[in-house]
Amino acid sequence: MALPPGPKGPPMLLTMHWLRRPFEFLEDCQERFGEAFTFRLPQLPPLVVFSNPEVVKTVFAEPGEALHAGAFNQSLSAFLGDKSVLMVDGAAHMRKRKLLMPPFHGERMLAYGDLMMELADDAIDALPEDGSFSLHERMNGIALDVIIRSIFGVERGPREREMKKSITELLEVMTWPPLLIPFMRTDLGPLSPWGRALRLLKKADDGLYEEIRARRVNNAGRQDILSLLVDARDEEGKPMEDTELRDELVTLLVAGHETTATALTWAMRWVLADPIVEDKLRSELDHAGELTPQKVQSLPYLDATAREALRLCPVIPIVGRILREPMTLGGCDLPAGVGVVCSIYLAHRRPEAYEDPTRFWPDRFLQKKLTPAEWFPFGGGIRRCIGMAFALFEMKMVLARLFRRTRMKLDSSGPIKPVRRSITLMPSEGLRVKLLSRVPREHHAA
Ligand code: HEM
């Protein structure tokens, strides 16, 4: 069976292009080869890329028998562990999702709202008054604090600082894009990138296992995510083992921190560049009264702003599955073994779904209901991001505090482009901004 055409050339060159400029790469391929195209990355089968909503709908509706995401995500298993929800398929995957989902929804999720607000306020208080700074760094700090405090429930202090240090060091090496390429993963001692990564992983693991053991001994009355997971039981009444818990904790830390920080940075990038959008957002927030978590959840323009940022610059540009049996998708007959990729980036710029698709325009989300095959920054179907509601909520809480308490302006030295940080794409220079004014936190304490 002939696969749809795609870019040819030395695999290393294609990989570098893909890693360095994924948005341009996808756009360029679509322009040259049409709606469906094939590209190759080292140690993965050929990847056939689609963005047509009919195909996306079919992929997301598949119950996980013919299309396996775990098999597609294997390049992350060295860090996340082979028991992570991202790595497994079939019944094992469904069991994991059921165990992991509850803390990320409904009332339980809203209960983290005050924490999100407090941590955003702390970060706002610490913004420098002189000179420009990287907003991504600050958003990363908030998102890391939120995830560490909500997962582990640890209070500020030496334990929290130690844990944050070891996790930050680990995430820093993990986000070095070349480590996504399998042959870069050779341990040539503690100074080599992979050697350093392995040693930091071991150090972070020791801390995680210590935390898990402590929870097993005493979990009474705790509401943090780790405690809920330690108590969780599957349909046969079985709890998660220590190694499973470790893999899920690293997965949640990695999947839930950098992604949210980057999405927030993109939202700021677009709002600060458009005075009309900024005024509308400020006006909605100014008329909202006390910014309780429930109130923030209910603000339509804030919600539309977060969604539009995730549309225009999705932090993860593709989701993938490995085909286990032959299938026809978008008129292409595909053999078992190939990769099926839904391009979030390309789907989010289709003119049939989005008028003036390159424009940042939150109002579109107030005027039209988009289907899960047209807007899917969190993937879809049985693999849809477990943290979707949590991440959207966190984005809104942090944006609400930022626009209530500060005025900022963009201060980049050149055009703002997407640059890769491991699996996510962030604005170049981490988005340089300047603080123009800040309202003391007491004035708006919720
Ligand atoms: C703006 C922030 C985020 C974005 C853009 C994002 C995006 C994604 C995407 C695209 C996937 C793959 C879905 C698929 O294959 O169809 C995913 C999976 C996942 N995400 Fe997120 N995510 C975000 C935040 C979070 C947070 C806050 C958490 C939890 C703390 C989280 C946990 C997960 C997990 C556990 C999976 C694996 C789901 C599975 O395989 O069943 N993510 N996310």
PDB file of C-alpha atoms and ligand atoms in Angstrom, residues 60 69 73 85-88 93 97 100 104 147 151 225 248 251-253 255-257 259-261 263 310 314-316 318-321 344 376-388 390-392 394-395, ligand 1:
ATOM      1  CA  PHE A  60     -10.949   9.880  18.556  1.00  0.00           C
ATOM      2  CA  ALA A  69      -1.325   5.852  21.843  1.00  0.00           C
ATOM      3  CA  ASN A  73       4.471   7.754  23.255  1.00  0.00           C
ATOM      4  CA  VAL A  85      -0.827   6.071  31.843  1.00  0.00           C
ATOM      5  CA  LEU A  86       0.772   7.646  28.760  1.00  0.00           C
ATOM      6  CA  MET A  87       2.682   4.442  27.946  1.00  0.00           C
ATOM      7  CA  VAL A  88       0.017   1.762  28.252  1.00  0.00           C
ATOM      8  CA  HIS A  93      -4.922   2.107  30.154  1.00  0.00           C
ATOM      9  CA  ARG A  97      -7.597   6.528  33.704  1.00  0.00           C
ATOM     10  CA  LEU A 100      -6.353   9.020  37.960  1.00  0.00           C
ATOM     11  CA  PHE A 104      -8.981  16.497  38.292  1.00  0.00           C
ATOM     12  CA  ILE A 147       1.373  21.019  40.628  1.00  0.00           C
ATOM     13  CA  ILE A 151      -0.111  16.705  44.125  1.00  0.00           C
ATOM     14  CA  ILE A 225      -3.706  14.204  44.741  1.00  0.00           C
ATOM     15  CA  GLU A 248       2.023   8.430  37.486  1.00  0.00           C
ATOM     16  CA  THR A 251       3.752  11.809  34.417  1.00  0.00           C
ATOM     17  CA  LEU A 252       1.506  14.314  36.169  1.00  0.00           C
ATOM     18  CA  LEU A 253       4.470  16.550  37.013  1.00  0.00           C
ATOM     19  CA  ALA A 255       2.431  16.601  31.643  1.00  0.00           C
ATOM     20  CA  GLY A 256       0.847  19.147  33.950  1.00  0.00           C
ATOM     21  CA  HIS A 257       3.494  21.741  34.532  1.00  0.00           C
ATOM     22  CA  THR A 259       2.248  22.579  29.269  1.00  0.00           C
ATOM     23  CA  THR A 260       0.130  24.865  31.444  1.00  0.00           C
ATOM     24  CA  ALA A 261       2.965  27.388  31.865  1.00  0.00           C
ATOM     25  CA  ALA A 263      -0.221  27.917  27.363  1.00  0.00           C
ATOM     26  CA  LEU A 310      -4.692  27.160  22.913  1.00  0.00           C
ATOM     27  CA  PRO A 314      -1.271  24.761  20.719  1.00  0.00           C
ATOM     28  CA  VAL A 315       1.574  23.860  23.063  1.00  0.00           C
ATOM     29  CA  ILE A 316       1.593  20.320  21.669  1.00  0.00           C
ATOM     30  CA  ILE A 318       0.259  16.785  17.226  1.00  0.00           C
ATOM     31  CA  VAL A 319      -1.190  13.689  18.872  1.00  0.00           C
ATOM     32  CA  GLY A 320      -0.398  10.243  17.555  1.00  0.00           C
ATOM     33  CA  ARG A 321      -1.482   6.618  17.563  1.00  0.00           C
ATOM     34  CA  ILE A 344      -3.743  19.977  16.335  1.00  0.00           C
ATOM     35  CA  PHE A 376      -8.543  19.667  20.440  1.00  0.00           C
ATOM     36  CA  PRO A 377      -5.480  21.173  22.167  1.00  0.00           C
ATOM     37  CA  PHE A 378      -5.879  18.409  24.762  1.00  0.00           C
ATOM     38  CA  GLY A 379      -6.174  15.552  22.270  1.00  0.00           C
ATOM     39  CA  GLY A 380      -9.301  13.447  22.292  1.00  0.00           C
ATOM     40  CA  GLY A 381     -11.322  10.289  22.716  1.00  0.00           C
ATOM     41  CA  ILE A 382     -10.216   7.761  25.310  1.00  0.00           C
ATOM     42  CA  ARG A 383      -6.809   9.474  25.485  1.00  0.00           C
ATOM     43  CA  ARG A 384      -8.012  13.022  26.033  1.00  0.00           C
ATOM     44  CA  CYS A 385      -5.830  14.878  28.519  1.00  0.00           C
ATOM     45  CA  ILE A 386      -6.722  13.975  32.090  1.00  0.00           C
ATOM     46  CA  GLY A 387      -5.755  17.471  33.238  1.00  0.00           C
ATOM     47  CA  MET A 388      -7.838  19.410  30.679  1.00  0.00           C
ATOM     48  CA  PHE A 390      -7.559  21.514  35.705  1.00  0.00           C
ATOM     49  CA  ALA A 391      -5.293  23.252  33.163  1.00  0.00           C
ATOM     50  CA  LEU A 392      -8.053  25.497  31.769  1.00  0.00           C
ATOM     51  CA  GLU A 394      -5.480  27.183  36.287  1.00  0.00           C
ATOM     52  CA  MET A 395      -4.991  29.307  33.164  1.00  0.00           C
TER      53      MET A 395
HETATM   54  C1  HEM B   1      -2.505  23.554  28.832  1.00  0.00           C
HETATM   55  C2  HEM B   1      -2.106  22.446  29.440  1.00  0.00           C
HETATM   56  C3  HEM B   1      -2.136  21.073  28.842  1.00  0.00           C
HETATM   57  C4  HEM B   1      -2.162  20.695  27.511  1.00  0.00           C
HETATM   58  C5  HEM B   1      -2.161  21.586  26.272  1.00  0.00           C
HETATM   59  C6  HEM B   1      -2.197  19.239  27.499  1.00  0.00           C
HETATM   60  C7  HEM B   1      -2.248  18.478  26.339  1.00  0.00           C
HETATM   61  C8  HEM B   1      -2.305  17.091  26.321  1.00  0.00           C
HETATM   62  C9  HEM B   1      -2.358  16.295  25.121  1.00  0.00           C
HETATM   63  C10 HEM B   1      -2.357  16.848  23.709  1.00  0.00           C
HETATM   64  C11 HEM B   1      -2.412  15.001  25.498  1.00  0.00           C
HETATM   65  C12 HEM B   1      -2.467  13.781  24.565  1.00  0.00           C
HETATM   66  C13 HEM B   1      -3.907  13.430  24.282  1.00  0.00           C
HETATM   67  C14 HEM B   1      -4.112  12.413  23.155  1.00  0.00           C
HETATM   68  O1  HEM B   1      -3.216  11.621  22.876  1.00  0.00           O
HETATM   69  O2  HEM B   1      -5.215  12.426  22.554  1.00  0.00           O
HETATM   70  C15 HEM B   1      -2.389  14.966  26.951  1.00  0.00           C
HETATM   71  C16 HEM B   1      -2.428  13.818  27.713  1.00  0.00           C
HETATM   72  C17 HEM B   1      -2.338  13.801  29.079  1.00  0.00           C
HETATM   73  N1  HEM B   1      -2.261  14.886  29.927  1.00  0.00           N
HETATM   74 FE1  HEM B   1      -2.311  16.824  29.374  1.00  0.00          FE
HETATM   75  N2  HEM B   1      -2.186  18.782  28.782  1.00  0.00           N
HETATM   76  C18 HEM B   1      -2.157  19.864  29.639  1.00  0.00           C
HETATM   77  C19 HEM B   1      -2.181  19.836  31.024  1.00  0.00           C
HETATM   78  C20 HEM B   1      -2.214  18.694  31.793  1.00  0.00           C
HETATM   79  C21 HEM B   1      -2.321  18.677  33.237  1.00  0.00           C
HETATM   80  C22 HEM B   1      -2.477  19.907  34.140  1.00  0.00           C
HETATM   81  C23 HEM B   1      -2.267  17.361  33.614  1.00  0.00           C
HETATM   82  C24 HEM B   1      -2.340  16.763  34.991  1.00  0.00           C
HETATM   83  C25 HEM B   1      -1.818  17.310  36.039  1.00  0.00           C
HETATM   84  C26 HEM B   1      -2.160  16.560  32.401  1.00  0.00           C
HETATM   85  C27 HEM B   1      -2.088  15.192  32.358  1.00  0.00           C
HETATM   86  C28 HEM B   1      -2.174  14.440  31.215  1.00  0.00           C
HETATM   87  C29 HEM B   1      -2.195  12.986  31.225  1.00  0.00           C
HETATM   88  C30 HEM B   1      -2.095  12.083  32.445  1.00  0.00           C
HETATM   89  C31 HEM B   1      -2.313  12.572  29.876  1.00  0.00           C
HETATM   90  C32 HEM B   1      -2.379  11.145  29.351  1.00  0.00           C
HETATM   91  C33 HEM B   1      -3.829  10.732  29.066  1.00  0.00           C
HETATM   92  C34 HEM B   1      -3.966   9.336  28.491  1.00  0.00           C
HETATM   93  O3  HEM B   1      -3.043   8.863  27.815  1.00  0.00           O
HETATM   94  O4  HEM B   1      -5.011   8.713  28.710  1.00  0.00           O
HETATM   95  N3  HEM B   1      -2.121  17.410  31.312  1.00  0.00           N
HETATM   96  N4  HEM B   1      -2.334  16.269  27.437  1.00  0.00           N
END
